[in-house]
Structure formats: C-alpha cells, structure tokens
Short mmCIF file of C-alpha atoms in Angstrom, two decimals:
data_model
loop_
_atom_site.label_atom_id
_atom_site.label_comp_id
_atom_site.label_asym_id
_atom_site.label_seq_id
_atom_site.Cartn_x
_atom_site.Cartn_y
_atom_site.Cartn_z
CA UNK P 1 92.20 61.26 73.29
CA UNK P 2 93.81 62.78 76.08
CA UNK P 3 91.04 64.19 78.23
CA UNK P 4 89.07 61.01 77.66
CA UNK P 5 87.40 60.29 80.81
CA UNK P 6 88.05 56.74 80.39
CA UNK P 7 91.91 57.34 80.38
CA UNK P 8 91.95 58.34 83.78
CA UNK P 9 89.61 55.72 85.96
CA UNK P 10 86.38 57.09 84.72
CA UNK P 11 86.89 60.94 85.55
CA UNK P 12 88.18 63.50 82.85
CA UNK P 13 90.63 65.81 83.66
CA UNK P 14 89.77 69.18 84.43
CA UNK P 15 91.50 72.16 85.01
CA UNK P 16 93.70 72.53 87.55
CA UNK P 17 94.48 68.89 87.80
CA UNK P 18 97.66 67.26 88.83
CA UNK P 19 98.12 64.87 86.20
CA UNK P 20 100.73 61.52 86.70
CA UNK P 21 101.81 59.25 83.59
CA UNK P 22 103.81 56.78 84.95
CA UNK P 23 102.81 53.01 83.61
CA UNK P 24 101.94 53.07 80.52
CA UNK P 25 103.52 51.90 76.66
CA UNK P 26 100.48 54.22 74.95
CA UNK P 27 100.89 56.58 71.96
CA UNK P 28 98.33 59.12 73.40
CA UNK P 29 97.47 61.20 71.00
CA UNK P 30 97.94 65.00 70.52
CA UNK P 31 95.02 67.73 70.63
CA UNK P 32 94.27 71.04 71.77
CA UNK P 33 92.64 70.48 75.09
CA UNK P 34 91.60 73.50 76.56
CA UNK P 35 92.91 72.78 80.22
CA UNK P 36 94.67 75.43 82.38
CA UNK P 37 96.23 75.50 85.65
CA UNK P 38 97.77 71.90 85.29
CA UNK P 39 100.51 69.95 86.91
CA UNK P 40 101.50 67.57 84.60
CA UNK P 41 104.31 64.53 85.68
CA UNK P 42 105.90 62.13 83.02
CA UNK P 43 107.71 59.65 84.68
CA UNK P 44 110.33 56.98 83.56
CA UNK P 45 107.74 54.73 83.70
CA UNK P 46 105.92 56.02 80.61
CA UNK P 47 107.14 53.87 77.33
CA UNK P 48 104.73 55.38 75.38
CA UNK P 49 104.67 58.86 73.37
CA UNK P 50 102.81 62.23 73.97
CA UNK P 51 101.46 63.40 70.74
CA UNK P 52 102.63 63.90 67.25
CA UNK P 53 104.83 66.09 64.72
CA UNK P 54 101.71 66.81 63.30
CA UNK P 55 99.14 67.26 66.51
CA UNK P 56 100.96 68.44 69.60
CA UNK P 57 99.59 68.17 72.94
CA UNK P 58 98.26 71.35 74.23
CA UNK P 59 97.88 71.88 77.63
CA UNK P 60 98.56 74.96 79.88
CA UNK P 61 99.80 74.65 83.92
CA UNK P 62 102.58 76.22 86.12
CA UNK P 63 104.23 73.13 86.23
CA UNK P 64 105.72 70.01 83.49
CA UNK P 65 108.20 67.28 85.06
CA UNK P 66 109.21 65.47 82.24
CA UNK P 67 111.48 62.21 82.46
CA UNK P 68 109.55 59.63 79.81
CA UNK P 69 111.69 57.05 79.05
CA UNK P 70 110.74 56.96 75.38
CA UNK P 71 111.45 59.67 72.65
CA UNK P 72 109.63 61.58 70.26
CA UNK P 73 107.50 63.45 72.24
CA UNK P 74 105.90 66.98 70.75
CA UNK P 75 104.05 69.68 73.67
CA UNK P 76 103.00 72.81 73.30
CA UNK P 77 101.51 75.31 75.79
CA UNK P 78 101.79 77.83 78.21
CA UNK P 79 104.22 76.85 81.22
CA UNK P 80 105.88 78.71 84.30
CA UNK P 81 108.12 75.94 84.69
CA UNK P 82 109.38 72.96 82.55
CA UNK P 83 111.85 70.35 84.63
CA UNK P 84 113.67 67.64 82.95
CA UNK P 85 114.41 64.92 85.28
CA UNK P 86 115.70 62.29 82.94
CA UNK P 87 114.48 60.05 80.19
CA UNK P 88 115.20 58.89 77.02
CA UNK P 89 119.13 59.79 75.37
CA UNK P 90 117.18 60.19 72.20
CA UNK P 91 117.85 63.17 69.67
CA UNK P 92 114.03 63.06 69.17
CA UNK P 93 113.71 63.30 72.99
CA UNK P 94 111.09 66.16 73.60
CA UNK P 95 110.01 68.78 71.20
CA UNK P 96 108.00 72.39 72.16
CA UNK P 97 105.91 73.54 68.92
CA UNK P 98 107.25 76.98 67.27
CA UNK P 99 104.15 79.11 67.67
CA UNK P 100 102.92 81.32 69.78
CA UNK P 101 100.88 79.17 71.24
CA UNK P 102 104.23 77.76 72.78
CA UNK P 103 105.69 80.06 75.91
CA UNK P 104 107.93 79.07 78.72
CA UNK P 105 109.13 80.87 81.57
CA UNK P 106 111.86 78.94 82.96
CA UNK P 107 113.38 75.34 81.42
CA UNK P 108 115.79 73.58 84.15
CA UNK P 109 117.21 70.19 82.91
CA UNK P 110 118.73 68.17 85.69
CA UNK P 111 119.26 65.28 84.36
CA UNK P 112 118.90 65.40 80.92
CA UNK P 113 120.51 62.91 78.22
CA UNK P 114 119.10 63.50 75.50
CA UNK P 115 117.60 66.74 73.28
CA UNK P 116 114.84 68.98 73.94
CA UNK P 117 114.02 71.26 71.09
CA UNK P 118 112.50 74.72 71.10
CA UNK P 119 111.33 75.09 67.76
CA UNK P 120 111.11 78.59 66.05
CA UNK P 121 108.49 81.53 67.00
CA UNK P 122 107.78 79.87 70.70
CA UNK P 123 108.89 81.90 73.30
CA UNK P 124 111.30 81.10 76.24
CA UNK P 125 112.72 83.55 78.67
CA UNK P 126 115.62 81.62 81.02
CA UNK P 127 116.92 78.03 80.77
CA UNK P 128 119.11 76.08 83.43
CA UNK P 129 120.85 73.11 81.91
CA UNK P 130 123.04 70.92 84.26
CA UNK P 131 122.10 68.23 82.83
CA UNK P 132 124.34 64.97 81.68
CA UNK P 133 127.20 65.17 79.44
CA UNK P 134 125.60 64.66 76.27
CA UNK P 135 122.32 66.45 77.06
CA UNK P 136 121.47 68.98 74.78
CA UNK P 137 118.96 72.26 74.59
CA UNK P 138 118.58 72.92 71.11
CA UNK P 139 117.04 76.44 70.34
CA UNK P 140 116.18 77.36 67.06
CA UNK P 141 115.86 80.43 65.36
CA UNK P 142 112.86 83.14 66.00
CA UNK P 143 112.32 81.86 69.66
CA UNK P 144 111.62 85.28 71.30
CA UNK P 145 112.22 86.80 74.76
CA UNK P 146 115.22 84.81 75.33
CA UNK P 147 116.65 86.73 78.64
CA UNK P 148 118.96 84.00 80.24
CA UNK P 149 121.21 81.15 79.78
CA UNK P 150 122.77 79.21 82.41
CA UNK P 151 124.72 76.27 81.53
CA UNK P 152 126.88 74.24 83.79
CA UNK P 153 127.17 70.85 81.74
CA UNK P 154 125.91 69.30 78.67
CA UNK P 155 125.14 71.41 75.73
CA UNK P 156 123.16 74.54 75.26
CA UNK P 157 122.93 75.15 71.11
CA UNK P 158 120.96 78.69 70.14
CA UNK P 159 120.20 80.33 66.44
CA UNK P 160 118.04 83.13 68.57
CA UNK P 161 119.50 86.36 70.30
CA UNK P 162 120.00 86.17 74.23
CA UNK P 163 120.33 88.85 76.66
CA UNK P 164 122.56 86.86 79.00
CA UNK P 165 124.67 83.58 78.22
CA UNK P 166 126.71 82.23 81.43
CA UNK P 167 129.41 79.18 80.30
CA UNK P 168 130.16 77.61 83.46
CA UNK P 169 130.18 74.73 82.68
CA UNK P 170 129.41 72.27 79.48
CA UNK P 171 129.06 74.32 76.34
CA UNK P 172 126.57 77.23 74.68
CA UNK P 173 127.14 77.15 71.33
CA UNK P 174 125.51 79.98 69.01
CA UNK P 175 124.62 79.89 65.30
CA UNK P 176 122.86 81.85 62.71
CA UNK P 177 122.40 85.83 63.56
CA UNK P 178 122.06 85.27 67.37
CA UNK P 179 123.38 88.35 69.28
CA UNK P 180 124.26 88.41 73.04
CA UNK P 181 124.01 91.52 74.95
CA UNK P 182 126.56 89.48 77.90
CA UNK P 183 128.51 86.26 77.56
CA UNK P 184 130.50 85.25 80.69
CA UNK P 185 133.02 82.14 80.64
CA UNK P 186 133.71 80.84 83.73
CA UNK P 187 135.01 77.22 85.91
CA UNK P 188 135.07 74.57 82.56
CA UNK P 189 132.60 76.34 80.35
CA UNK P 190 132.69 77.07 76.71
CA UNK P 191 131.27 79.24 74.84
CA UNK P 192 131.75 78.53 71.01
CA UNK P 193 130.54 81.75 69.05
CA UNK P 194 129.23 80.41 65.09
CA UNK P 195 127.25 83.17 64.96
CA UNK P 196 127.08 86.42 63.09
CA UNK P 197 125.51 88.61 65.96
CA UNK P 198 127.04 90.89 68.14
CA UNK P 199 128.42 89.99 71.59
CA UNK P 200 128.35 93.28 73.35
CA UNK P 201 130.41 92.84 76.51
CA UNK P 202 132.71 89.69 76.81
CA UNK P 203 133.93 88.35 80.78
CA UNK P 204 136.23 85.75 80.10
CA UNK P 205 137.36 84.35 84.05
CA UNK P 206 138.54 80.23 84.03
CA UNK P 207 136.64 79.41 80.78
CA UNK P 208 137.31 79.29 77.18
CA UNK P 209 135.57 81.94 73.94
CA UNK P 210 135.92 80.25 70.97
CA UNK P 211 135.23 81.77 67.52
CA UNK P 212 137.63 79.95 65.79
CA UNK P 213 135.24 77.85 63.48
CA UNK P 214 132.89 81.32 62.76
CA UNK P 215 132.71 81.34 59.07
CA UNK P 216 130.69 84.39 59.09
CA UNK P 217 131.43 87.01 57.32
CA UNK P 218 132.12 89.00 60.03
CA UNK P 219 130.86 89.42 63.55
CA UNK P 220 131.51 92.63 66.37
CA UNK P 221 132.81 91.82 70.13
CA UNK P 222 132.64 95.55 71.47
CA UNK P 223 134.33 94.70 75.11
CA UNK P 224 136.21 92.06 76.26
CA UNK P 225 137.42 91.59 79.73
CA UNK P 226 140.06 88.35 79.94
CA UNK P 227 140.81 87.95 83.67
CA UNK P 228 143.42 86.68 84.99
#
C-alpha cells in the first residue's frame, strides 16, 4: 500500500511529509490514507501508476506536482495547488474522483500533453492551462465552485457553469448546460460555445466566439462588446 513503511526506506509517511516518486515502474495501489498537510512530487521518472478507477489515492496537502510519464493515474483529495509539469500525452493521463471528497483550489498546467479529468461533483475553483498544444482540461458536469478559467494554449473543455472564462489563447470549449457569468476573447483564443447556458456579458478584443456548431435549442448572450 501506499503508506507502507517499507515503500519508503523503512519509515511511513506521516503527515506533513514531502513525498518524491521519481524511479519507479510500480502500480501502487489506491487507498484512503488519512495523511494531511502533504507535498507530494511525481516526476517523469515514475513509469508506474497511482491508483485505480476503482480505489483512488487519497491524500490531502497544499501542494501536487504531477509530471509521471505513464497514464492512467486516478487522485482524489483536498489540494491548494495542483501543477502539471509534463508527462504522459495520454487521454487517460490523470484523473481527480467526482466526489466531494475531491476539492481543488487552483490547477496550473505548464506543460501539459495530455488530459487531466475533473470528474463530476468534485470541486475546483480556478484553472491556468498554458500547457502544450494538444493538452487538454476536461471538466465534466456537476464540478462546483468553478470561479475562473484562464487559458492561453491547449484546450480547456467544461459541461459545468463558470463565473469567468478568459480565451487568450488555445481554446475553452463549453458543453451541456454550462453558463458563464463573463467570457473574454482575446490575442489567438477561442472560445467555442456548445452549450445551452447563458453567457451574460461577452468581450470579444483579437479572439474568436464561436457558436456556430451549438445545436441547442436555444441559448441567451445578454451583452456583447466586439472591439475593434
């Protein structure tokens, strides 16, 4: 299991730990462990997997760097800050459980390839992706307290209601019912509205709106603003 002591040169970890995974091809297996107040660091030496689709590793800390060079990797948890640093180009990259149990302040992908999922009823509040081209943040429906989305390349995809979407870059695609109290387009961003929700004020500067694959039965823009 993951806490056991003789996975980490004969000491447990405890809370508050910095934890490194860095060398290993291991599936380690998933479990609720009780720690808090932990640093964890996957690096793109790690071949291996962290837990399962069916038992996700549960850990809570102000910090996750995340770059495994493997995919299908499932976490769930409370953390300040998740940073994507690289890793695998997988579709099955990194997946965050939808429960409650699941709640992230801030996801900032730097250098992400592939996807990281946010499965439904988790809860995120801001995500910075300027990531790689074909990086993608894939946000399903239900994820609560979604304030702010900043996207300067790669892909941000979202079934669940924002407060503030910025297209500066890259794409934000939304789907489902997801509403937007403020979308700006700016520089090369898109933002592709699929959605049925409500965007209630529009800023369109150097970017691009695009509803023109909506097959909704209807959706409400309330102000626009194209610049020119």
């Amino acid at each position: 299991t993951f806490t056991a002591s003789a996975n980490w040169g004969g000491t447990a970890p405890s809370n508050n730990d910095t934890l490194i995974i860095n060398s290993t091809n291991k599936a380690i297996a998933g479990s609720a462990t009780g720690l808090t107040g932990i640093t964890l660091r996957v690096g793109k030496g790690f071949t291996g997997t962290l837990g399962s689709s069916t038992t996700y590793l549960d850990l809570d800390g102000p910090l996750l760097e995340f770059a495994a060079a493997n995919a299908y990797h499932y976490l769930t948890g409370t953390w300040t800050d998740v940073r994507i640093l690289g890793g695998s180009a997988s579709s099955d990259f990194l997946y965050f459980k939808g429960n409650a149990s699941t709640a992230i302040t801030t996801l900032t992908c730097s250098a992400l390839a592939g996807r990281v999922c946010i499965e439904s009823s988790a809860s995120l509040v801001t995500v910075n992706m300027n990531g790689q081209m074909l990086g993608t943040v894939d946000i399903k429906s239900g994820v609560s307290s979604l304030a702010t989305i900043n996207c300067t390349l790669g892909q941000v995809l979202t079934a669940s209601t924002c407060t503030t979407a910025n297209a500066l870059g890259g794409k934000i695609q939304s789907s489902g019912t997801s509403a937007f109290t403020t979308v700006e387009c700016d520089g090369s961003g898109v933002f592709e509205h699929l959605s049925s929700g409500t965007v209630t004020t529009l800023n369109v500067y150097d970017g691009t709106f695009d509803h023109r694959q909506n097959e909704t039965a209807g959706f409400t823009l309330t102000n626009a603003t194209i610049f020119s």
